[in-house]
PDB file of C-alpha atoms in Angstrom:
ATOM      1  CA  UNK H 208      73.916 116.547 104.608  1.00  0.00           C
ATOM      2  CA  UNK H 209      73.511 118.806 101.805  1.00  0.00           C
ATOM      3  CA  UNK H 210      76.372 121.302  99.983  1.00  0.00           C
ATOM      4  CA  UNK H 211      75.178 124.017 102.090  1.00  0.00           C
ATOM      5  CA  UNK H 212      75.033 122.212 105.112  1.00  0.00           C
ATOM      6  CA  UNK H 213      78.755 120.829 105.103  1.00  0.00           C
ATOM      7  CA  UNK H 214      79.368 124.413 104.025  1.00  0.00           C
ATOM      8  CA  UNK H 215      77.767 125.824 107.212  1.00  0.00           C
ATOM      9  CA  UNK H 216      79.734 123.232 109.560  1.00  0.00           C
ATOM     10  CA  UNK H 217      83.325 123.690 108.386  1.00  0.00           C
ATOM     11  CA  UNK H 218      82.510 127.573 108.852  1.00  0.00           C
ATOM     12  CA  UNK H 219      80.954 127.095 111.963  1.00  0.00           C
ATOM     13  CA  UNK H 220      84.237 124.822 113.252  1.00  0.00           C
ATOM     14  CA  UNK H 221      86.689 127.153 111.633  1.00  0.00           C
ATOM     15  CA  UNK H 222      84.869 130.228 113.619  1.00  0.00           C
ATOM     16  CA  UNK H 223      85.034 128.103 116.844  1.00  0.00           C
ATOM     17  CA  UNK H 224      88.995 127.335 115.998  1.00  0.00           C
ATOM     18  CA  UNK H 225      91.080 126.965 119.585  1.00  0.00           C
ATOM     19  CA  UNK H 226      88.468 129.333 121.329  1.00  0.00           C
ATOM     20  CA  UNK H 227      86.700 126.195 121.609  1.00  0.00           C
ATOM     21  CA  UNK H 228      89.150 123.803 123.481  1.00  0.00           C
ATOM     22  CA  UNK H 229      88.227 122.275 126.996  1.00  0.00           C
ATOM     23  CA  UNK H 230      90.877 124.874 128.201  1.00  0.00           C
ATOM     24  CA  UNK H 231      91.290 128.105 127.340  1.00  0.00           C
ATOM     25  CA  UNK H 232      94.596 129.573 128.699  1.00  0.00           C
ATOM     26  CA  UNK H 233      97.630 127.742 130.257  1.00  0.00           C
ATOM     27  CA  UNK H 234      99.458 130.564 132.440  1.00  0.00           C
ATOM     28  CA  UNK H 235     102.829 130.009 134.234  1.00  0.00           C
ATOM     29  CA  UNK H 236     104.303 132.678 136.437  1.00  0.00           C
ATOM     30  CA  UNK H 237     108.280 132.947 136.706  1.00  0.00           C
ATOM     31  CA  UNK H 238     108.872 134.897 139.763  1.00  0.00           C
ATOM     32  CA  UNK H 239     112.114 136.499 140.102  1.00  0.00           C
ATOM     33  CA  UNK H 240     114.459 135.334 143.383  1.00  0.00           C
ATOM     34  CA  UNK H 241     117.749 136.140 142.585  1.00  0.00           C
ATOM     35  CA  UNK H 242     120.106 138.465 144.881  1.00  0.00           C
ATOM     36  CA  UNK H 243     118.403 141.888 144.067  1.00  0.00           C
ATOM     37  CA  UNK H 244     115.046 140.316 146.036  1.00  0.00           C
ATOM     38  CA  UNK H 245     115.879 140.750 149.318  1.00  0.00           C
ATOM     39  CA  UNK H 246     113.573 139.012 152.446  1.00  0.00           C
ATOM     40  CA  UNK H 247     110.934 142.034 152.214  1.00  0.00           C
ATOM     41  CA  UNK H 248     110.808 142.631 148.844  1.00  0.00           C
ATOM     42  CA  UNK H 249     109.904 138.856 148.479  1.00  0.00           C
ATOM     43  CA  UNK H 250     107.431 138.877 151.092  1.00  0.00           C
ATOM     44  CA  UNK H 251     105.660 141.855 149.412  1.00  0.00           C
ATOM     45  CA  UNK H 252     106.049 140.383 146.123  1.00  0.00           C
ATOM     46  CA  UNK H 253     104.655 136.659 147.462  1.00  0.00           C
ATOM     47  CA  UNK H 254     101.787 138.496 149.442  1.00  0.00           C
ATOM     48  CA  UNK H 255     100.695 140.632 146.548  1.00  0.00           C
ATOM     49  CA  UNK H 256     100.181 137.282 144.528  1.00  0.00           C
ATOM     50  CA  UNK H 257      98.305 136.010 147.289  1.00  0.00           C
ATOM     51  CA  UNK H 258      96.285 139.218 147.730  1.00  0.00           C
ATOM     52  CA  UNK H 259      95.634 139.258 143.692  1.00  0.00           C
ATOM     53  CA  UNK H 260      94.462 135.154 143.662  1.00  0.00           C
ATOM     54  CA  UNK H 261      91.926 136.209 146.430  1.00  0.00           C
ATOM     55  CA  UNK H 262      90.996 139.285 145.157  1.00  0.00           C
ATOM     56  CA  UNK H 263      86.860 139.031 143.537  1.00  0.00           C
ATOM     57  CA  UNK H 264      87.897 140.243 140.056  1.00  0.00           C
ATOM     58  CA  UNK H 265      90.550 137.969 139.539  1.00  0.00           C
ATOM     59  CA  UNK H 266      88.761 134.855 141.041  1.00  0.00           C
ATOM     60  CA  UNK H 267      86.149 135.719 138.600  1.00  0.00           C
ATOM     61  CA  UNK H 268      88.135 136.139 135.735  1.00  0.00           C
ATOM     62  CA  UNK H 269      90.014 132.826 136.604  1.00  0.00           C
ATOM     63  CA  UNK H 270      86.616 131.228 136.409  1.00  0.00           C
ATOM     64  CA  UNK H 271      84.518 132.843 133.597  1.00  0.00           C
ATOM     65  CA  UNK H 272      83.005 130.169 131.651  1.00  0.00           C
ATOM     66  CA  UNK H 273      82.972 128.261 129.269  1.00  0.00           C
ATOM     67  CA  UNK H 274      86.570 126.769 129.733  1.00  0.00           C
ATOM     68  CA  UNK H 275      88.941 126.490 132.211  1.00  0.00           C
ATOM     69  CA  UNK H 276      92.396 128.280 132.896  1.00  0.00           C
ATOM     70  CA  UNK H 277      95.109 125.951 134.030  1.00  0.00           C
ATOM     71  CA  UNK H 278      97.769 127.359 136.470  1.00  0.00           C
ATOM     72  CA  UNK H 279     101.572 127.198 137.306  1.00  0.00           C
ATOM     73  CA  UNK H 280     104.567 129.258 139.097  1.00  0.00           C
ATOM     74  CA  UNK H 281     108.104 128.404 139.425  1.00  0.00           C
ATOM     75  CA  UNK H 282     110.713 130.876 140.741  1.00  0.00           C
ATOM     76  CA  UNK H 283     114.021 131.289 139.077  1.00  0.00           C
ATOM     77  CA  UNK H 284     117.397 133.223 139.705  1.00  0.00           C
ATOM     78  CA  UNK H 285     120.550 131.541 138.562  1.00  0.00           C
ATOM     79  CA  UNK H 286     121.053 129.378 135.707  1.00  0.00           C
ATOM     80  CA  UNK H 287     121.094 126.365 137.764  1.00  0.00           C
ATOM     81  CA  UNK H 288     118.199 127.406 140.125  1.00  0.00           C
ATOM     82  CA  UNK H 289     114.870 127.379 139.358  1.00  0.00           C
ATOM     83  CA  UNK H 290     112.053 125.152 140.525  1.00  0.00           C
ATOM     84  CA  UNK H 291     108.292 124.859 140.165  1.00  0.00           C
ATOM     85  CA  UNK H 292     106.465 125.531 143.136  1.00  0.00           C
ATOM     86  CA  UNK H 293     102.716 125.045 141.898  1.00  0.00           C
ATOM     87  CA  UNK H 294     102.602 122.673 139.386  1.00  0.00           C
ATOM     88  CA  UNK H 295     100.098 122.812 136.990  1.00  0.00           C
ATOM     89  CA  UNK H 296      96.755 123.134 138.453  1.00  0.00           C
ATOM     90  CA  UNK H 297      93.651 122.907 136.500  1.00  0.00           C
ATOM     91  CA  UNK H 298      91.287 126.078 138.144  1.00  0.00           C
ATOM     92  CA  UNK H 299      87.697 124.693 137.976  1.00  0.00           C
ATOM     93  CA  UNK H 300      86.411 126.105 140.642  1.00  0.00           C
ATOM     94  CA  UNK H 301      86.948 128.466 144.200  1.00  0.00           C
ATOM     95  CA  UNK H 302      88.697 125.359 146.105  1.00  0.00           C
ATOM     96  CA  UNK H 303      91.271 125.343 143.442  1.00  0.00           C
ATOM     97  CA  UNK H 304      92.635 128.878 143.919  1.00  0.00           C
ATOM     98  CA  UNK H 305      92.438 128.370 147.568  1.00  0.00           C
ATOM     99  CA  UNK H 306      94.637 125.365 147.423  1.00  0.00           C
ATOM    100  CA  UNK H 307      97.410 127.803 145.214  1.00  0.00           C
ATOM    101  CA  UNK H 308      96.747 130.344 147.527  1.00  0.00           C
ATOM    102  CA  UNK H 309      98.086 127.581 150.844  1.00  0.00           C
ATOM    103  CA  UNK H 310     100.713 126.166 148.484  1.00  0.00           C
ATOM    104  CA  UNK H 311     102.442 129.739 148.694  1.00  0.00           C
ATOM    105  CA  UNK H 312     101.715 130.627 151.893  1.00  0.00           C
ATOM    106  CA  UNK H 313     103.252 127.265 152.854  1.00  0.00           C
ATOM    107  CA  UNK H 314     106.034 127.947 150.698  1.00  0.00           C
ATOM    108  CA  UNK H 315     109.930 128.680 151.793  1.00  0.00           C
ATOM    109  CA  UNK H 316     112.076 130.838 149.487  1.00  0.00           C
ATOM    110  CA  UNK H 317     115.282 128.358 148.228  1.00  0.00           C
ATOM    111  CA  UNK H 318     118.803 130.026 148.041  1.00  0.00           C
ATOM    112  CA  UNK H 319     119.605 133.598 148.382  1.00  0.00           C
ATOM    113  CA  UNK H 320     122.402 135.465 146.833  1.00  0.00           C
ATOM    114  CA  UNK H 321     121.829 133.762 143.271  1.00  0.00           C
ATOM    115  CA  UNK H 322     122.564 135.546 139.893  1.00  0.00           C
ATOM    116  CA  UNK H 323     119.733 136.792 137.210  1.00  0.00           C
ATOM    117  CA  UNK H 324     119.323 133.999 134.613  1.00  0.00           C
ATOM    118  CA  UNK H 325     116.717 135.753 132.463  1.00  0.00           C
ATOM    119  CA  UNK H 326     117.377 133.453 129.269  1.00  0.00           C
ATOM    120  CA  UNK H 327     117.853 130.358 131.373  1.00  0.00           C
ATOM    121  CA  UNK H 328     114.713 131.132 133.327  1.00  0.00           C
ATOM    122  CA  UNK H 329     112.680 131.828 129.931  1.00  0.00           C
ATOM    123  CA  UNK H 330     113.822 128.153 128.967  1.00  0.00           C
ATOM    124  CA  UNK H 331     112.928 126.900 132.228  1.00  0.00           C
ATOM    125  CA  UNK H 332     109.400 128.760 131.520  1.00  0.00           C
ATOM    126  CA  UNK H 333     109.107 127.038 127.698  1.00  0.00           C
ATOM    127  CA  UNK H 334     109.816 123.223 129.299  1.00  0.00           C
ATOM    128  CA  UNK H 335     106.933 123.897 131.958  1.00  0.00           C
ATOM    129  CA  UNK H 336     104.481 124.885 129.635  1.00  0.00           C
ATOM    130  CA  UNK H 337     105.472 122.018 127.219  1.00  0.00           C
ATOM    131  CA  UNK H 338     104.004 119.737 130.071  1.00  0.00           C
ATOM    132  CA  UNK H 339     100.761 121.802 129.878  1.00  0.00           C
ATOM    133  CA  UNK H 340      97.290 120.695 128.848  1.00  0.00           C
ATOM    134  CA  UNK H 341      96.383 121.145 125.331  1.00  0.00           C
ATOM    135  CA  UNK H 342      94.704 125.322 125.766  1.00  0.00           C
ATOM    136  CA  UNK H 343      93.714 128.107 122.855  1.00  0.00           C
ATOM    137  CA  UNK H 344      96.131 130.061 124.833  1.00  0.00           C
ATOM    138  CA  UNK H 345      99.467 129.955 126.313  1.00  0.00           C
ATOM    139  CA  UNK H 346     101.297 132.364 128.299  1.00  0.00           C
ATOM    140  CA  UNK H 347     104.749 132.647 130.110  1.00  0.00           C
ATOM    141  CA  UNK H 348     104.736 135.480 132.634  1.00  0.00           C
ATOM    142  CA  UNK H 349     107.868 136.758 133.720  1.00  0.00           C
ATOM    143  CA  UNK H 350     108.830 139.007 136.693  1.00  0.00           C
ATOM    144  CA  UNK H 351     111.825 140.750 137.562  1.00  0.00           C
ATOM    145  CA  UNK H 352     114.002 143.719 138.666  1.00  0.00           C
ATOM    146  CA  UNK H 353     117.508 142.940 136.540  1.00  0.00           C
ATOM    147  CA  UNK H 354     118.940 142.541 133.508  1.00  0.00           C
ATOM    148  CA  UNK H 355     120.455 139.134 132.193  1.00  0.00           C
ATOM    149  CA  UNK H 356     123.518 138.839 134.239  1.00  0.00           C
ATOM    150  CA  UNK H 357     124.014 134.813 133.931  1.00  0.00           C
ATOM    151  CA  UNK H 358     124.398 132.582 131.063  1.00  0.00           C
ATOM    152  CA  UNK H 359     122.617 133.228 127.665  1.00  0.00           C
ATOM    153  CA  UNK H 360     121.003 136.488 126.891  1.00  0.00           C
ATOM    154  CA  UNK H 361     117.210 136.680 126.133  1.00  0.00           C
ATOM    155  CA  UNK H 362     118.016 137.246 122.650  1.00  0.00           C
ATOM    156  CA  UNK H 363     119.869 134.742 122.296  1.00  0.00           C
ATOM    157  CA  UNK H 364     117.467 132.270 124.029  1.00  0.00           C
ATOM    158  CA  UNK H 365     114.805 133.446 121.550  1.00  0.00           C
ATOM    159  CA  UNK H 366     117.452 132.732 118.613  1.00  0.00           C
ATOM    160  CA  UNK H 367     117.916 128.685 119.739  1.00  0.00           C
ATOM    161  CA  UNK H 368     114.792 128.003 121.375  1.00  0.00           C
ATOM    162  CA  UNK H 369     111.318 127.293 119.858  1.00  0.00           C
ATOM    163  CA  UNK H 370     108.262 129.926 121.552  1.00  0.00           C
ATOM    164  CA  UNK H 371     106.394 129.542 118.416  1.00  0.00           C
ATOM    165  CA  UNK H 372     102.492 130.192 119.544  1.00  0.00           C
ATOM    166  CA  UNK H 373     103.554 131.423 123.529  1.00  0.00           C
ATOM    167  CA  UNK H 374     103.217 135.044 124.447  1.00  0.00           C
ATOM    168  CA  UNK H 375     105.643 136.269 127.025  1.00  0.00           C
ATOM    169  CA  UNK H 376     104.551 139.085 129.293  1.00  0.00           C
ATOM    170  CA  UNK H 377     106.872 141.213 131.549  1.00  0.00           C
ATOM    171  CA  UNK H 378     106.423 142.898 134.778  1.00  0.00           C
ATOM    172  CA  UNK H 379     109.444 144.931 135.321  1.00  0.00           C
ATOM    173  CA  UNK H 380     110.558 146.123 139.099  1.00  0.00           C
ATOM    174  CA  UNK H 381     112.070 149.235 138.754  1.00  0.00           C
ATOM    175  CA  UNK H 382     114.162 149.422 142.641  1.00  0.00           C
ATOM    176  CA  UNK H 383     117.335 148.662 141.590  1.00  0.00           C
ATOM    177  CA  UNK H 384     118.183 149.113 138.082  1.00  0.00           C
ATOM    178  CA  UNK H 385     117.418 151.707 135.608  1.00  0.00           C
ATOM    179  CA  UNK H 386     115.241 151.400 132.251  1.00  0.00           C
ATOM    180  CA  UNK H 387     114.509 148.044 133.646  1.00  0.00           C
ATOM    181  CA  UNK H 388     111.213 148.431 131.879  1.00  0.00           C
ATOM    182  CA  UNK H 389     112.198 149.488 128.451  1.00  0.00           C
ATOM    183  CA  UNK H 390     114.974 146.449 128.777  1.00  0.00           C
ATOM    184  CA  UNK H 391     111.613 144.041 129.524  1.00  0.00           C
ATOM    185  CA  UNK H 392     109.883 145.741 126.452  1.00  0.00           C
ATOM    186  CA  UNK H 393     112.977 145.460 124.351  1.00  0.00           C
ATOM    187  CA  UNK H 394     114.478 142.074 125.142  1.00  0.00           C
ATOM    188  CA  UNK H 395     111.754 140.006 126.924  1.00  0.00           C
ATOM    189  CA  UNK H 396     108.347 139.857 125.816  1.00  0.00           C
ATOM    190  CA  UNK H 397     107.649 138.422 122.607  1.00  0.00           C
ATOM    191  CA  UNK H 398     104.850 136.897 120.802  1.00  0.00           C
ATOM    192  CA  UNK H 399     100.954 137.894 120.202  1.00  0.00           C
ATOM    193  CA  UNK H 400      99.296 140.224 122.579  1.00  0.00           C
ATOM    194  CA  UNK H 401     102.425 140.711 125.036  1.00  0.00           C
ATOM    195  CA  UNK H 402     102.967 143.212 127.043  1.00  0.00           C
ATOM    196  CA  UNK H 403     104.614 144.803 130.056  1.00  0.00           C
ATOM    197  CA  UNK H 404     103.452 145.968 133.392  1.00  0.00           C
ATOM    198  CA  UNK H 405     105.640 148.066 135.420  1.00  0.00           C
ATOM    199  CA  UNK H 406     105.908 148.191 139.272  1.00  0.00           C
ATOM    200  CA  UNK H 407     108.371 151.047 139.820  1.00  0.00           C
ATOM    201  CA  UNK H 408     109.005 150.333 143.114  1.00  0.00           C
ATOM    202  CA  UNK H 409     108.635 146.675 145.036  1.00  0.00           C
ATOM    203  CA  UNK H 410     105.553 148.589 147.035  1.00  0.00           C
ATOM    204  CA  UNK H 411     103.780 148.673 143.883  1.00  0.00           C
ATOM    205  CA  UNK H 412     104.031 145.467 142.926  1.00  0.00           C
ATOM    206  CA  UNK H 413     100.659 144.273 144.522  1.00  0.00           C
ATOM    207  CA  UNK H 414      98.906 146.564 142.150  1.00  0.00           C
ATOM    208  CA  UNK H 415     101.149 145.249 139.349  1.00  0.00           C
ATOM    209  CA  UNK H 416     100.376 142.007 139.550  1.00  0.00           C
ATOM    210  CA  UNK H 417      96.714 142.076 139.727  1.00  0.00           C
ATOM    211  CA  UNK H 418      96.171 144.553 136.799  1.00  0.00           C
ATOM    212  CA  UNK H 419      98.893 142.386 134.947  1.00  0.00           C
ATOM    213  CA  UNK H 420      96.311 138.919 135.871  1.00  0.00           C
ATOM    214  CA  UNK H 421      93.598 140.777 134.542  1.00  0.00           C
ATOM    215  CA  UNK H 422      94.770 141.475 131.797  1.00  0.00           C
ATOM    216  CA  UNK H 423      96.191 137.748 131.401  1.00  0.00           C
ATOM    217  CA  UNK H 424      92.669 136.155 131.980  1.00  0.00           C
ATOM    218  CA  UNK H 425      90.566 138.713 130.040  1.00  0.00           C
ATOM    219  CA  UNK H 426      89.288 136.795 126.445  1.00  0.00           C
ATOM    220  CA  UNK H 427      91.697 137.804 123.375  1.00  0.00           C
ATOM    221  CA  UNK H 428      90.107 138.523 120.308  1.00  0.00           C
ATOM    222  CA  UNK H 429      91.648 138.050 117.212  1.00  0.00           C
ATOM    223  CA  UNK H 430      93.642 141.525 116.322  1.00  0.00           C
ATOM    224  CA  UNK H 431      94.633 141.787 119.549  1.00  0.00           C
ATOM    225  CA  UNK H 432      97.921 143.949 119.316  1.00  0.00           C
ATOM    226  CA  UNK H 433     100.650 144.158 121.774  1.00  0.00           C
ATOM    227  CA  UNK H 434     100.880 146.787 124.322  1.00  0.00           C
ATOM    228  CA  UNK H 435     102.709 148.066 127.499  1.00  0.00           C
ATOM    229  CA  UNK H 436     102.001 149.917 130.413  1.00  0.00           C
ATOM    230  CA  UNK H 437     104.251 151.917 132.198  1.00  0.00           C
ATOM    231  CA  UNK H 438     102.326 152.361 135.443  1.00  0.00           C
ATOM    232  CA  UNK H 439     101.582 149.359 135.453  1.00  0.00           C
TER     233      UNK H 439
END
């Protein structure tokens, strides 16, 4: 190969850079299930999730070629309770979503009455993406209606823990405590591209958390700046 060839291939590699990885975003949800979420608002929040993994636009933006999207959700409350309940999933195809979709609906909500763990349940959130596929992209979304009430603040967590090359997106529940959404913008997102969605009541969040997926799975070009939304 000539000079200008070799020169042409390391451009053409350095242009493709991550975009071009078998997959192409590792999300994991961290659903909130401490105290504040009472039986309904869980239901509404687990049924809007449902609702948003069936919905057209979303399965299509889960499966927009070329590469894949794998999946996960844990819930999270007090520092000593969270737990995945999909583990990772690799979406290739309809039958995949379907099979998240009967994983929640099969699901039962672990103890009640637990504290809010925000820093603990952003660690949680780093460890399960560690066990991710290699992706361009990766992505911790959290959900919540509380401040950090348990255990290590969010700032702090960010101080001792490594989320070099993770973006952290909010959607903040605003039922039971206010400015929850400028504490989400303030203390918990961080890294490229994040942002915050806000449901300001637990009725809304069905709306909230399909605009916030569609966001998630739309391509990010390079620039990309960070950005909230305050109706979500």
């Amino acid at each position: 190969m000539g000079k200008h060839g070799q020169y042409g291939a390391l451009v053409a590699l350095l242009l493709a850079g991550p975009a071009a990885a078998e997959c192409r975003l590792a999300l994991a949800l961290g659903f909130d299930v401490s105290r504040s979420v009472d039986a309904r608002d869980y239901e509404i929040q687990r049924d809007g999730l449902i609702a948003a993994l069936q919905a057209p636009e979303i399965r299509d933006a889960f499966l927009a070629p070329p590469d894949h999207v794998t999946f996960a959700l844990y819930e999270w409350s007090g520092q000593k309770d969270q737990r995945v309940i999909v583990p990772w999933t690799r979406v290739m195809g309809p039958d995949d979503l379907d099979r998240i979709v009967a994983t929640l609906l099969a699901h039962e909500r672990g103890p009640e009455r637990q504290a809010t763990a925000l820093g603990r349940a952003l660690t949680f959130g780093r460890g399960v993406l560690a066990e991710a596929e290699p992706c361009a992209t990766r992505t911790l979304d959290i959900s919540g209606d509380g401040q950090n009430n348990d255990g290590p603040s969010p700032a702090r967590t960010y101080a001792t823990v490594d989320f070099d090359g993770i973006t952290v997106n909010g959607l903040a529940i605003g039922d039971h405590e206010r400015g929850i959404f400028d504490y989400y913008e303030r203390e918990v997102i961080s890294g490229p591209g994040a942002f915050v969605v806000a449901s300001p009541a637990q009725s809304d969040f069905p709306r909230a958390i399909r605009r916030k997926l569609e966001k998630e799975l739309s391509v990010r070009l390079l620039g990309s700046l960070p950005g909230t939304e305050r109706g979500g």
